[in-house]
């Protein structure tokens, strides 16, 4: 199962949150939580990297709406 974690981007001078970085992880049923360097090369070799990237973008955009991560003001 693919997971996204959101890491805040903080302004050094203001200390305010400016945005978020989406971090992709894979919760493997047998190997546990895998970092991108453990699964991105495999996705590239198998031709799945574009589908994986598309999923990550869709999931990040959906999460910003659901979680209210975007401040429209």
mmCIF file of N, CA, C and O in Angstrom:
data_model
loop_
_atom_site.group_PDB
_atom_site.id
_atom_site.type_symbol
_atom_site.label_atom_id
_atom_site.label_comp_id
_atom_site.label_asym_id
_atom_site.label_seq_id
_atom_site.Cartn_x
_atom_site.Cartn_y
_atom_site.Cartn_z
ATOM 1 N N UNK A 1 0.844 -1.173 0.000
ATOM 2 C CA UNK A 1 0.000 0.000 0.000
ATOM 3 C C UNK A 1 0.890 1.236 0.000
ATOM 4 O O UNK A 1 1.796 1.365 0.797
ATOM 5 N N UNK A 2 0.582 2.151 -0.910
ATOM 6 C CA UNK A 2 1.337 3.391 -0.996
ATOM 7 C C UNK A 2 0.793 4.400 0.002
ATOM 8 O O UNK A 2 -0.415 4.493 0.214
ATOM 9 N N UNK A 3 1.704 5.150 0.593
ATOM 10 C CA UNK A 3 1.339 6.151 1.586
ATOM 11 C C UNK A 3 2.015 7.471 1.271
ATOM 12 O O UNK A 3 3.132 7.494 0.752
ATOM 13 N N UNK A 4 1.365 8.563 1.601
ATOM 14 C CA UNK A 4 1.975 9.883 1.509
ATOM 15 C C UNK A 4 2.060 10.477 2.905
ATOM 16 O O UNK A 4 1.098 10.425 3.676
ATOM 17 N N UNK A 5 3.214 11.028 3.217
ATOM 18 C CA UNK A 5 3.407 11.786 4.447
ATOM 19 C C UNK A 5 3.664 13.227 4.028
ATOM 20 O O UNK A 5 4.338 13.470 3.024
ATOM 21 N N UNK A 6 3.148 14.166 4.793
ATOM 22 C CA UNK A 6 3.323 15.572 4.451
ATOM 23 C C UNK A 6 4.264 16.244 5.439
ATOM 24 O O UNK A 6 4.035 16.214 6.641
ATOM 25 N N UNK A 7 5.319 16.819 4.886
ATOM 26 C CA UNK A 7 6.324 17.517 5.679
ATOM 27 C C UNK A 7 6.167 19.008 5.422
ATOM 28 O O UNK A 7 6.209 19.448 4.277
ATOM 29 N N UNK A 8 5.991 19.806 6.470
ATOM 30 C CA UNK A 8 5.799 21.239 6.253
ATOM 31 C C UNK A 8 7.068 21.922 5.754
ATOM 32 O O UNK A 8 8.176 21.550 6.128
ATOM 33 N N UNK A 9 6.882 22.907 4.902
ATOM 34 C CA UNK A 9 7.950 23.783 4.444
ATOM 35 C C UNK A 9 7.783 25.082 5.238
ATOM 36 O O UNK A 9 6.757 25.752 5.117
ATOM 37 N N UNK A 10 8.757 25.437 6.053
ATOM 38 C CA UNK A 10 8.641 26.559 6.974
ATOM 39 C C UNK A 10 9.584 27.683 6.552
ATOM 40 O O UNK A 10 10.752 27.443 6.253
ATOM 41 N N UNK A 11 9.052 28.915 6.538
ATOM 42 C CA UNK A 11 9.879 30.085 6.236
ATOM 43 C C UNK A 11 10.842 30.354 7.377
ATOM 44 O O UNK A 11 10.436 30.389 8.543
ATOM 45 N N UNK A 12 12.120 30.530 7.080
ATOM 46 C CA UNK A 12 13.127 30.732 8.120
ATOM 47 C C UNK A 12 12.911 32.038 8.882
ATOM 48 O O UNK A 12 13.087 32.094 10.090
ATOM 49 N N UNK A 13 12.565 33.077 8.183
ATOM 50 C CA UNK A 13 12.381 34.377 8.846
ATOM 51 C C UNK A 13 11.059 34.467 9.591
ATOM 52 O O UNK A 13 11.014 34.959 10.713
ATOM 53 N N UNK A 14 10.003 34.006 8.972
ATOM 54 C CA UNK A 14 8.672 34.169 9.566
ATOM 55 C C UNK A 14 8.299 33.025 10.504
ATOM 56 O O UNK A 14 7.471 33.205 11.393
ATOM 57 N N UNK A 15 8.867 31.850 10.283
ATOM 58 C CA UNK A 15 8.474 30.686 11.062
ATOM 59 C C UNK A 15 7.111 30.136 10.660
ATOM 60 O O UNK A 15 6.600 29.217 11.276
ATOM 61 N N UNK A 16 6.537 30.692 9.615
ATOM 62 C CA UNK A 16 5.219 30.273 9.148
ATOM 63 C C UNK A 16 5.339 29.121 8.154
ATOM 64 O O UNK A 16 6.306 29.029 7.417
ATOM 65 N N UNK A 17 4.314 28.292 8.142
ATOM 66 C CA UNK A 17 4.269 27.197 7.167
ATOM 67 C C UNK A 17 3.911 27.795 5.814
ATOM 68 O O UNK A 17 2.894 28.469 5.663
ATOM 69 N N UNK A 18 4.769 27.540 4.829
ATOM 70 C CA UNK A 18 4.588 28.072 3.481
ATOM 71 C C UNK A 18 3.957 27.055 2.539
ATOM 72 O O UNK A 18 3.373 27.412 1.525
ATOM 73 N N UNK A 19 4.098 25.802 2.861
ATOM 74 C CA UNK A 19 3.584 24.735 2.011
ATOM 75 C C UNK A 19 3.968 23.396 2.608
ATOM 76 O O UNK A 19 4.426 23.314 3.752
ATOM 77 N N UNK A 20 3.790 22.359 1.804
ATOM 78 C CA UNK A 20 4.094 21.013 2.257
ATOM 79 C C UNK A 20 4.800 20.238 1.151
ATOM 80 O O UNK A 20 4.555 20.466 -0.026
ATOM 81 N N UNK A 21 5.648 19.327 1.561
ATOM 82 C CA UNK A 21 6.290 18.390 0.647
ATOM 83 C C UNK A 21 5.647 17.033 0.881
ATOM 84 O O UNK A 21 5.510 16.591 2.027
ATOM 85 N N UNK A 22 5.221 16.381 -0.191
ATOM 86 C CA UNK A 22 4.622 15.057 -0.079
ATOM 87 C C UNK A 22 5.716 14.003 -0.204
ATOM 88 O O UNK A 22 6.471 13.996 -1.176
ATOM 89 N N UNK A 23 5.815 13.137 0.779
ATOM 90 C CA UNK A 23 6.837 12.092 0.811
ATOM 91 C C UNK A 23 6.164 10.740 0.592
ATOM 92 O O UNK A 23 5.290 10.337 1.359
ATOM 93 N N UNK A 24 6.565 10.055 -0.457
ATOM 94 C CA UNK A 24 5.963 8.778 -0.833
ATOM 95 C C UNK A 24 6.678 7.619 -0.140
ATOM 96 O O UNK A 24 7.911 7.556 -0.134
ATOM 97 N N UNK A 25 5.893 6.722 0.430
ATOM 98 C CA UNK A 25 6.404 5.508 1.063
ATOM 99 C C UNK A 25 5.536 4.333 0.620
ATOM 100 O O UNK A 25 4.402 4.499 0.228
ATOM 101 N N UNK A 26 6.095 3.118 0.730
ATOM 102 C CA UNK A 26 5.349 1.901 0.409
ATOM 103 C C UNK A 26 5.330 1.016 1.645
ATOM 104 O O UNK A 26 6.385 0.582 2.120
ATOM 105 N N UNK A 27 4.150 0.736 2.152
ATOM 106 C CA UNK A 27 3.994 -0.174 3.281
ATOM 107 C C UNK A 27 3.872 -1.586 2.719
ATOM 108 O O UNK A 27 2.793 -2.028 2.334
ATOM 109 N N UNK A 28 5.007 -2.258 2.634
ATOM 110 C CA UNK A 28 5.066 -3.605 2.066
ATOM 111 C C UNK A 28 4.548 -4.598 3.100
ATOM 112 O O UNK A 28 4.896 -4.514 4.283
ATOM 113 N N UNK A 29 3.727 -5.569 2.680
ATOM 114 C CA UNK A 29 3.135 -6.507 3.643
ATOM 115 C C UNK A 29 4.151 -7.390 4.370
ATOM 116 O O UNK A 29 3.879 -7.840 5.483
ATOM 117 N N UNK A 30 5.302 -7.631 3.768
ATOM 118 C CA UNK A 30 6.303 -8.498 4.400
ATOM 119 C C UNK A 30 7.560 -7.748 4.830
ATOM 120 O O UNK A 30 8.182 -8.103 5.823
ATOM 121 N N UNK A 31 7.930 -6.711 4.087
ATOM 122 C CA UNK A 31 9.195 -6.007 4.348
ATOM 123 C C UNK A 31 9.023 -4.730 5.153
ATOM 124 O O UNK A 31 9.992 -4.071 5.488
ATOM 125 N N UNK A 32 7.777 -4.367 5.456
ATOM 126 C CA UNK A 32 7.541 -3.164 6.255
ATOM 127 C C UNK A 32 7.584 -1.910 5.408
ATOM 128 O O UNK A 32 7.375 -1.949 4.193
ATOM 129 N N UNK A 33 7.870 -0.788 6.049
ATOM 130 C CA UNK A 33 7.862 0.510 5.381
ATOM 131 C C UNK A 33 9.118 0.676 4.523
ATOM 132 O O UNK A 33 10.244 0.612 5.032
ATOM 133 N N UNK A 34 8.899 0.869 3.217
ATOM 134 C CA UNK A 34 10.018 1.022 2.287
ATOM 135 C C UNK A 34 10.137 2.484 1.863
ATOM 136 O O UNK A 34 9.137 3.137 1.569
ATOM 137 N N UNK A 35 11.364 2.964 1.818
ATOM 138 C CA UNK A 35 11.660 4.322 1.369
ATOM 139 C C UNK A 35 11.790 4.336 -0.147
ATOM 140 O O UNK A 35 11.989 3.293 -0.780
ATOM 141 N N UNK A 36 11.688 5.518 -0.772
ATOM 142 C CA UNK A 36 11.711 5.602 -2.235
ATOM 143 C C UNK A 36 12.929 4.953 -2.895
ATOM 144 O O UNK A 36 12.794 4.358 -3.963
ATOM 145 N N UNK A 37 14.092 5.046 -2.268
ATOM 146 C CA UNK A 37 15.277 4.446 -2.898
ATOM 147 C C UNK A 37 15.187 2.932 -2.971
ATOM 148 O O UNK A 37 15.937 2.286 -3.702
ATOM 149 N N UNK A 38 14.224 2.354 -2.253
ATOM 150 C CA UNK A 38 14.037 0.908 -2.268
ATOM 151 C C UNK A 38 12.999 0.455 -3.293
ATOM 152 O O UNK A 38 12.961 -0.724 -3.630
ATOM 153 N N UNK A 39 12.132 1.373 -3.767
ATOM 154 C CA UNK A 39 11.111 0.929 -4.726
ATOM 155 C C UNK A 39 11.046 1.745 -6.010
ATOM 156 O O UNK A 39 10.542 1.252 -7.013
ATOM 157 N N UNK A 40 11.566 2.950 -6.044
ATOM 158 C CA UNK A 40 11.539 3.761 -7.271
ATOM 159 C C UNK A 40 12.327 3.090 -8.404
ATOM 160 O O UNK A 40 11.829 3.022 -9.531
ATOM 161 N N UNK A 41 13.545 2.589 -8.162
ATOM 162 C CA UNK A 41 14.265 1.922 -9.254
ATOM 163 C C UNK A 41 13.493 0.741 -9.850
ATOM 164 O O UNK A 41 13.517 0.527 -11.067
ATOM 165 N N UNK A 42 12.787 0.007 -9.017
ATOM 166 C CA UNK A 42 12.004 -1.130 -9.503
ATOM 167 C C UNK A 42 10.847 -0.634 -10.363
ATOM 168 O O UNK A 42 10.557 -1.182 -11.426
ATOM 169 N N UNK A 43 10.190 0.439 -9.906
ATOM 170 C CA UNK A 43 9.082 1.015 -10.681
ATOM 171 C C UNK A 43 9.572 1.514 -12.033
ATOM 172 O O UNK A 43 8.887 1.369 -13.045
ATOM 173 N N UNK A 44 10.780 2.079 -12.072
ATOM 174 C CA UNK A 44 11.355 2.547 -13.342
ATOM 175 C C UNK A 44 11.632 1.373 -14.272
ATOM 176 O O UNK A 44 11.292 1.425 -15.459
ATOM 177 N N UNK A 45 12.232 0.325 -13.740
ATOM 178 C CA UNK A 45 12.571 -0.852 -14.554
ATOM 179 C C UNK A 45 11.326 -1.532 -15.117
ATOM 180 O O UNK A 45 11.345 -2.050 -16.231
ATOM 181 N N UNK A 46 10.249 -1.537 -14.347
ATOM 182 C CA UNK A 46 9.010 -2.212 -14.755
ATOM 183 C C UNK A 46 8.097 -1.321 -15.598
ATOM 184 O O UNK A 46 7.032 -1.772 -16.022
ATOM 185 N N UNK A 47 8.496 -0.067 -15.806
ATOM 186 C CA UNK A 47 7.676 0.851 -16.586
ATOM 187 C C UNK A 47 6.469 1.381 -15.822
ATOM 188 O O UNK A 47 5.505 1.832 -16.436
ATOM 189 N N UNK A 48 6.524 1.330 -14.504
ATOM 190 C CA UNK A 48 5.403 1.790 -13.683
ATOM 191 C C UNK A 48 5.617 3.177 -13.071
ATOM 192 O O UNK A 48 4.765 3.652 -12.331
ATOM 193 N N UNK A 49 6.750 3.806 -13.381
ATOM 194 C CA UNK A 49 7.088 5.061 -12.712
ATOM 195 C C UNK A 49 6.086 6.173 -13.025
ATOM 196 O O UNK A 49 5.756 6.976 -12.151
ATOM 197 N N UNK A 50 5.572 6.235 -14.231
ATOM 198 C CA UNK A 50 4.613 7.291 -14.582
ATOM 199 C C UNK A 50 3.282 7.078 -13.859
ATOM 200 O O UNK A 50 2.677 8.041 -13.370
ATOM 201 N N UNK A 51 2.843 5.840 -13.775
ATOM 202 C CA UNK A 51 1.615 5.538 -13.039
ATOM 203 C C UNK A 51 1.789 5.848 -11.559
ATOM 204 O O UNK A 51 0.886 6.396 -10.913
ATOM 205 N N UNK A 52 2.947 5.531 -11.019
ATOM 206 C CA UNK A 52 3.242 5.811 -9.618
ATOM 207 C C UNK A 52 3.250 7.314 -9.354
ATOM 208 O O UNK A 52 2.665 7.788 -8.378
ATOM 209 N N UNK A 53 3.888 8.060 -10.242
ATOM 210 C CA UNK A 53 3.904 9.519 -10.115
ATOM 211 C C UNK A 53 2.515 10.118 -10.226
ATOM 212 O O UNK A 53 2.153 11.029 -9.466
ATOM 213 N N UNK A 54 1.719 9.596 -11.144
ATOM 214 C CA UNK A 54 0.348 10.074 -11.299
ATOM 215 C C UNK A 54 -0.479 9.821 -10.054
ATOM 216 O O UNK A 54 -1.238 10.682 -9.609
ATOM 217 N N UNK A 55 -0.308 8.630 -9.474
ATOM 218 C CA UNK A 55 -1.029 8.315 -8.239
ATOM 219 C C UNK A 55 -0.629 9.279 -7.129
ATOM 220 O O UNK A 55 -1.484 9.793 -6.395
ATOM 221 N N UNK A 56 0.676 9.535 -7.003
ATOM 222 C CA UNK A 56 1.165 10.414 -5.935
ATOM 223 C C UNK A 56 0.610 11.829 -6.087
ATOM 224 O O UNK A 56 0.193 12.449 -5.099
ATOM 225 N N UNK A 57 0.588 12.333 -7.300
ATOM 226 C CA UNK A 57 0.053 13.684 -7.535
ATOM 227 C C UNK A 57 -1.440 13.726 -7.222
ATOM 228 O O UNK A 57 -1.917 14.640 -6.532
ATOM 229 N N UNK A 58 -2.195 12.738 -7.699
ATOM 230 C CA UNK A 58 -3.634 12.686 -7.421
ATOM 231 C C UNK A 58 -3.903 12.601 -5.917
ATOM 232 O O UNK A 58 -4.774 13.298 -5.393
ATOM 233 N N UNK A 59 -3.164 11.736 -5.228
ATOM 234 C CA UNK A 59 -3.372 11.551 -3.792
ATOM 235 C C UNK A 59 -2.995 12.816 -3.012
ATOM 236 O O UNK A 59 -3.688 13.194 -2.064
ATOM 237 N N UNK A 60 -1.924 13.486 -3.420
ATOM 238 C CA UNK A 60 -1.513 14.718 -2.738
ATOM 239 C C UNK A 60 -2.550 15.814 -2.941
ATOM 240 O O UNK A 60 -2.897 16.537 -1.994
ATOM 241 N N UNK A 61 -3.056 15.947 -4.147
ATOM 242 C CA UNK A 61 -4.079 16.969 -4.422
ATOM 243 C C UNK A 61 -5.360 16.674 -3.637
ATOM 244 O O UNK A 61 -5.964 17.585 -3.060
ATOM 245 N N UNK A 62 -5.772 15.419 -3.595
ATOM 246 C CA UNK A 62 -6.974 15.053 -2.843
ATOM 247 C C UNK A 62 -6.783 15.328 -1.356
ATOM 248 O O UNK A 62 -7.688 15.828 -0.689
ATOM 249 N N UNK A 63 -5.601 15.032 -0.838
ATOM 250 C CA UNK A 63 -5.335 15.249 0.585
ATOM 251 C C UNK A 63 -5.356 16.731 0.940
ATOM 252 O O UNK A 63 -5.805 17.095 2.023
ATOM 253 N N UNK A 64 -4.905 17.583 0.030
ATOM 254 C CA UNK A 64 -4.923 19.015 0.325
ATOM 255 C C UNK A 64 -6.353 19.511 0.464
ATOM 256 O O UNK A 64 -6.633 20.378 1.289
ATOM 257 N N UNK A 65 -7.266 18.937 -0.300
ATOM 258 C CA UNK A 65 -8.671 19.329 -0.193
ATOM 259 C C UNK A 65 -9.307 18.780 1.078
ATOM 260 O O UNK A 65 -10.003 19.484 1.802
ATOM 261 N N UNK A 66 -9.071 17.507 1.358
ATOM 262 C CA UNK A 66 -9.685 16.847 2.509
ATOM 263 C C UNK A 66 -9.117 17.387 3.817
ATOM 264 O O UNK A 66 -9.852 17.655 4.762
ATOM 265 N N UNK A 67 -7.820 17.552 3.881
ATOM 266 C CA UNK A 67 -7.157 17.965 5.117
ATOM 267 C C UNK A 67 -7.089 19.476 5.288
ATOM 268 O O UNK A 67 -6.638 19.965 6.314
ATOM 269 N N UNK A 68 -7.475 20.212 4.260
ATOM 270 C CA UNK A 68 -7.420 21.664 4.350
ATOM 271 C C UNK A 68 -5.998 22.203 4.382
ATOM 272 O O UNK A 68 -5.715 23.201 5.052
ATOM 273 N N UNK A 69 -5.103 21.558 3.655
ATOM 274 C CA UNK A 69 -3.705 21.991 3.662
ATOM 275 C C UNK A 69 -3.481 23.251 2.829
ATOM 276 O O UNK A 69 -2.442 23.882 2.940
ATOM 277 N N UNK A 70 -4.439 23.605 2.015
ATOM 278 C CA UNK A 70 -4.305 24.788 1.161
ATOM 279 C C UNK A 70 -5.091 25.934 1.783
ATOM 280 O O UNK A 70 -6.266 25.792 2.081
ATOM 281 N N UNK A 71 -4.428 27.058 1.962
ATOM 282 C CA UNK A 71 -5.100 28.249 2.478
ATOM 283 C C UNK A 71 -5.408 29.153 1.280
ATOM 284 O O UNK A 71 -4.498 29.718 0.687
ATOM 285 N N UNK A 72 -6.688 29.303 0.923
ATOM 286 C CA UNK A 72 -7.026 30.063 -0.269
ATOM 287 C C UNK A 72 -6.849 31.574 -0.110
ATOM 288 O O UNK A 72 -6.992 32.310 -1.051
ATOM 289 N N UNK A 73 -6.527 32.053 1.074
ATOM 290 C CA UNK A 73 -6.422 33.504 1.301
ATOM 291 C C UNK A 73 -5.018 33.972 1.151
ATOM 292 O O UNK A 73 -4.103 33.801 1.691
#
